[in-house]
């Protein structure tokens, strides 16, 4: 059993980069977003895709600094009536995609296992409504501010150059003019380090 554990730690450690090295990591995954405050009133969470790339420089064996660029969906849903008598309801999806640019500090507490925190700028790319609402299919980009900031915190695990990453993004600025509210999002990705 000790031999297996030692081999596992050795394999895991080999995935962690050495001090002074730079790696690139394409990744893909999904987000689950909720809206807060006035902007989130009556809205439910929804899933969306995320994909991008992250570069990381290892300052030493424990600490790495990373910069990423992701195309990330911050989607929410809202139940609407689709019949005059109010019997039929369907979900409209507020589909919002942003260029997400995180700057992250990564601290390795064990071989291959890192805790991370940072700040992210989110730049609005597209916003529309999918569903049965009267605005369905319409571009609603003008409802939103062009940018908002978030604080991502999370952890990652590396195994044979594959990186499994989980983050929670706390929105810290408003996403719409005239409303108090932002997006919080749980993000899971799988990446591969080169």
Coordinates of C-alpha atoms in Angstrom, one line a residue:
X1 CA 0.0 0.0 0.0
X2 CA 2.9 2.4 0.8
X3 CA 4.4 1.7 -2.6
X4 CA 1.2 2.6 -4.4
X5 CA 0.8 5.8 -2.3
X6 CA 4.4 6.8 -3.1
X7 CA 3.9 6.1 -6.8
X8 CA 0.7 8.2 -6.8
X9 CA 2.5 11.1 -5.1
X10 CA 5.4 10.9 -7.5
X11 CA 3.1 10.9 -10.6
X12 CA 1.1 13.8 -9.1
X13 CA 4.2 15.8 -8.3
X14 CA 5.5 15.4 -11.9
X15 CA 2.5 17.3 -13.1
X16 CA 3.5 20.3 -11.0
X17 CA 5.8 22.7 -12.8
X18 CA 9.3 23.6 -11.6
X19 CA 10.3 27.1 -10.3
X20 CA 11.0 29.5 -13.2
X21 CA 8.9 27.5 -15.7
X22 CA 6.0 28.8 -17.8
X23 CA 3.0 26.7 -18.9
X24 CA 0.0 27.1 -21.1
X25 CA -3.3 25.4 -20.2
X26 CA -6.3 25.3 -22.6
X27 CA -9.4 24.4 -20.7
X28 CA -13.1 23.8 -21.1
X29 CA -16.0 23.4 -18.7
X30 CA -19.2 24.9 -17.5
X31 CA -20.5 27.6 -15.1
X32 CA -23.6 27.7 -12.9
X33 CA -24.6 31.4 -12.4
X34 CA -27.0 33.1 -10.0
X35 CA -27.9 36.8 -10.0
X36 CA -28.1 38.9 -6.8
X37 CA -29.8 42.0 -5.6
X38 CA -32.5 43.8 -7.7
X39 CA -31.1 42.4 -10.9
X40 CA -31.5 38.9 -9.6
X41 CA -35.1 39.3 -8.3
X42 CA -37.2 36.5 -9.7
X43 CA -34.3 34.9 -11.5
X44 CA -33.0 31.3 -11.1
X45 CA -29.6 29.9 -11.7
X46 CA -28.6 28.4 -15.1
X47 CA -25.8 26.5 -16.7
X48 CA -23.5 27.8 -19.5
X49 CA -20.3 26.7 -21.2
X50 CA -16.8 28.2 -20.6
X51 CA -13.6 27.7 -22.6
X52 CA -10.3 29.5 -22.7
X53 CA -6.6 29.4 -22.0
X54 CA -4.4 30.2 -19.0
X55 CA -0.7 30.9 -18.7
X56 CA 1.1 30.3 -15.5
X57 CA 4.6 31.3 -14.3
X58 CA 6.0 29.4 -11.3
X59 CA 7.8 31.9 -9.1
X60 CA 9.0 29.0 -6.9
X61 CA 8.1 25.4 -6.1
X62 CA 5.0 26.5 -4.1
X63 CA 3.8 29.7 -5.8
X64 CA 2.6 30.4 -9.3
X65 CA 1.1 33.5 -10.9
X66 CA -1.5 33.0 -13.7
X67 CA -3.3 35.1 -16.3
X68 CA -6.2 33.7 -18.3
X69 CA -8.6 34.5 -21.1
X70 CA -11.9 32.7 -21.2
X71 CA -15.2 33.0 -23.1
X72 CA -17.7 32.4 -20.3
X73 CA -21.4 32.3 -20.1
X74 CA -23.1 33.9 -17.1
X75 CA -26.7 32.7 -17.8
X76 CA -29.8 32.9 -15.6
X77 CA -33.3 31.8 -16.1
X78 CA -36.8 33.2 -15.4
X79 CA -40.1 31.5 -15.4
X80 CA -42.7 33.2 -17.7
X81 CA -46.3 32.6 -18.6
X82 CA -46.8 31.5 -22.2
X83 CA -50.6 31.3 -22.2
X84 CA -53.2 33.9 -21.4
X85 CA -54.9 31.9 -18.7
X86 CA -51.6 31.5 -16.9
X87 CA -51.6 27.7 -17.0
X88 CA -48.5 27.2 -19.0
X89 CA -45.1 28.3 -17.9
X90 CA -41.6 28.0 -19.5
X91 CA -38.2 29.2 -18.6
X92 CA -36.5 32.0 -20.5
X93 CA -32.8 31.9 -20.5
X94 CA -30.9 35.2 -20.2
X95 CA -27.8 34.2 -22.2
X96 CA -24.9 36.5 -21.4
X97 CA -21.4 35.8 -22.6
X98 CA -18.3 37.6 -21.4
X99 CA -14.6 37.6 -22.0
X100 CA -13.4 36.7 -18.6
X101 CA -9.8 37.7 -17.8
X102 CA -8.6 36.4 -14.4
X103 CA -5.3 37.2 -12.7
X104 CA -4.7 34.4 -10.2
X105 CA -2.3 33.5 -7.4
X106 CA -1.8 29.7 -7.0
X107 CA -0.3 28.2 -3.9
X108 CA 0.5 24.5 -3.9
X109 CA -0.3 23.0 -0.5
X110 CA 0.5 19.5 -1.6
X111 CA 2.0 18.0 -4.8
X112 CA -0.4 18.8 -7.6
X113 CA -2.9 20.4 -5.4
X114 CA -3.3 24.2 -5.4
X115 CA -5.4 26.8 -3.7
X116 CA -6.1 29.9 -5.7
X117 CA -7.5 33.4 -5.5
X118 CA -7.4 36.5 -7.6
X119 CA -9.4 39.1 -9.4
X120 CA -11.2 39.0 -12.8
X121 CA -12.3 41.6 -15.3
X122 CA -15.4 40.5 -17.3
X123 CA -16.1 42.2 -20.6
X124 CA -19.5 41.8 -22.1
X125 CA -19.6 40.1 -25.5
X126 CA -23.2 39.1 -26.2
X127 CA -26.6 39.2 -24.3
X128 CA -29.9 37.9 -25.6
X129 CA -33.0 36.1 -24.3
X130 CA -33.8 32.5 -25.4
X131 CA -37.4 31.3 -24.8
X132 CA -41.0 32.4 -25.1
X133 CA -40.8 35.9 -23.8
X134 CA -41.9 38.8 -26.0
X135 CA -38.2 39.8 -26.1
X136 CA -37.0 36.3 -27.0
X137 CA -34.3 36.2 -29.6
X138 CA -33.6 39.9 -29.2
X139 CA -30.2 41.4 -28.5
X140 CA -30.5 42.9 -25.0
X141 CA -26.8 43.9 -24.7
X142 CA -27.9 47.5 -23.9
X143 CA -29.5 46.3 -20.6
X144 CA -26.0 45.5 -19.2
X145 CA -22.9 47.4 -18.3
X146 CA -20.0 46.7 -20.6
X147 CA -17.8 45.3 -17.7
X148 CA -18.0 44.0 -14.2
X149 CA -15.4 42.7 -11.8
X150 CA -15.4 39.4 -9.8
X151 CA -13.2 37.7 -7.3
X152 CA -12.5 34.1 -8.2
X153 CA -11.4 31.7 -5.4
X154 CA -11.0 27.9 -5.6
X155 CA -8.7 24.9 -6.0
X156 CA -7.2 22.7 -8.6
X157 CA -5.7 19.3 -8.9
X158 CA -3.1 18.2 -11.5
X159 CA -2.7 14.6 -12.6
X160 CA -0.4 13.7 -15.6
X161 CA -0.7 17.3 -17.0
X162 CA -4.5 17.3 -16.7
X163 CA -5.8 20.0 -14.4
X164 CA -9.2 19.8 -12.7
X165 CA -10.2 23.3 -11.6
X166 CA -13.1 24.5 -9.4
X167 CA -13.7 28.2 -8.7
X168 CA -16.4 30.3 -7.2
X169 CA -16.6 33.8 -8.7
X170 CA -17.9 36.5 -6.4
X171 CA -19.3 39.4 -8.4
X172 CA -18.2 42.7 -6.8
X173 CA -19.6 45.3 -9.2
X174 CA -23.0 45.9 -10.8
X175 CA -23.9 44.2 -14.1
X176 CA -26.7 46.6 -15.1
X177 CA -27.2 50.3 -14.9
X178 CA -29.8 51.4 -12.4
X179 CA -29.9 48.1 -10.5
X180 CA -28.1 46.8 -7.5
X181 CA -27.0 43.3 -8.4
X182 CA -24.3 41.2 -9.9
X183 CA -23.5 37.6 -11.1
X184 CA -22.0 34.9 -8.9
X185 CA -20.8 31.8 -10.7
X186 CA -19.5 28.4 -9.8
X187 CA -17.1 27.2 -12.5
X188 CA -15.7 23.7 -13.2
X189 CA -13.1 23.2 -16.0
X190 CA -10.7 20.5 -17.2
X191 CA -7.5 21.6 -18.8
X192 CA -4.2 20.3 -20.1
X193 CA -0.8 21.9 -19.3
X194 CA 1.8 22.3 -22.0

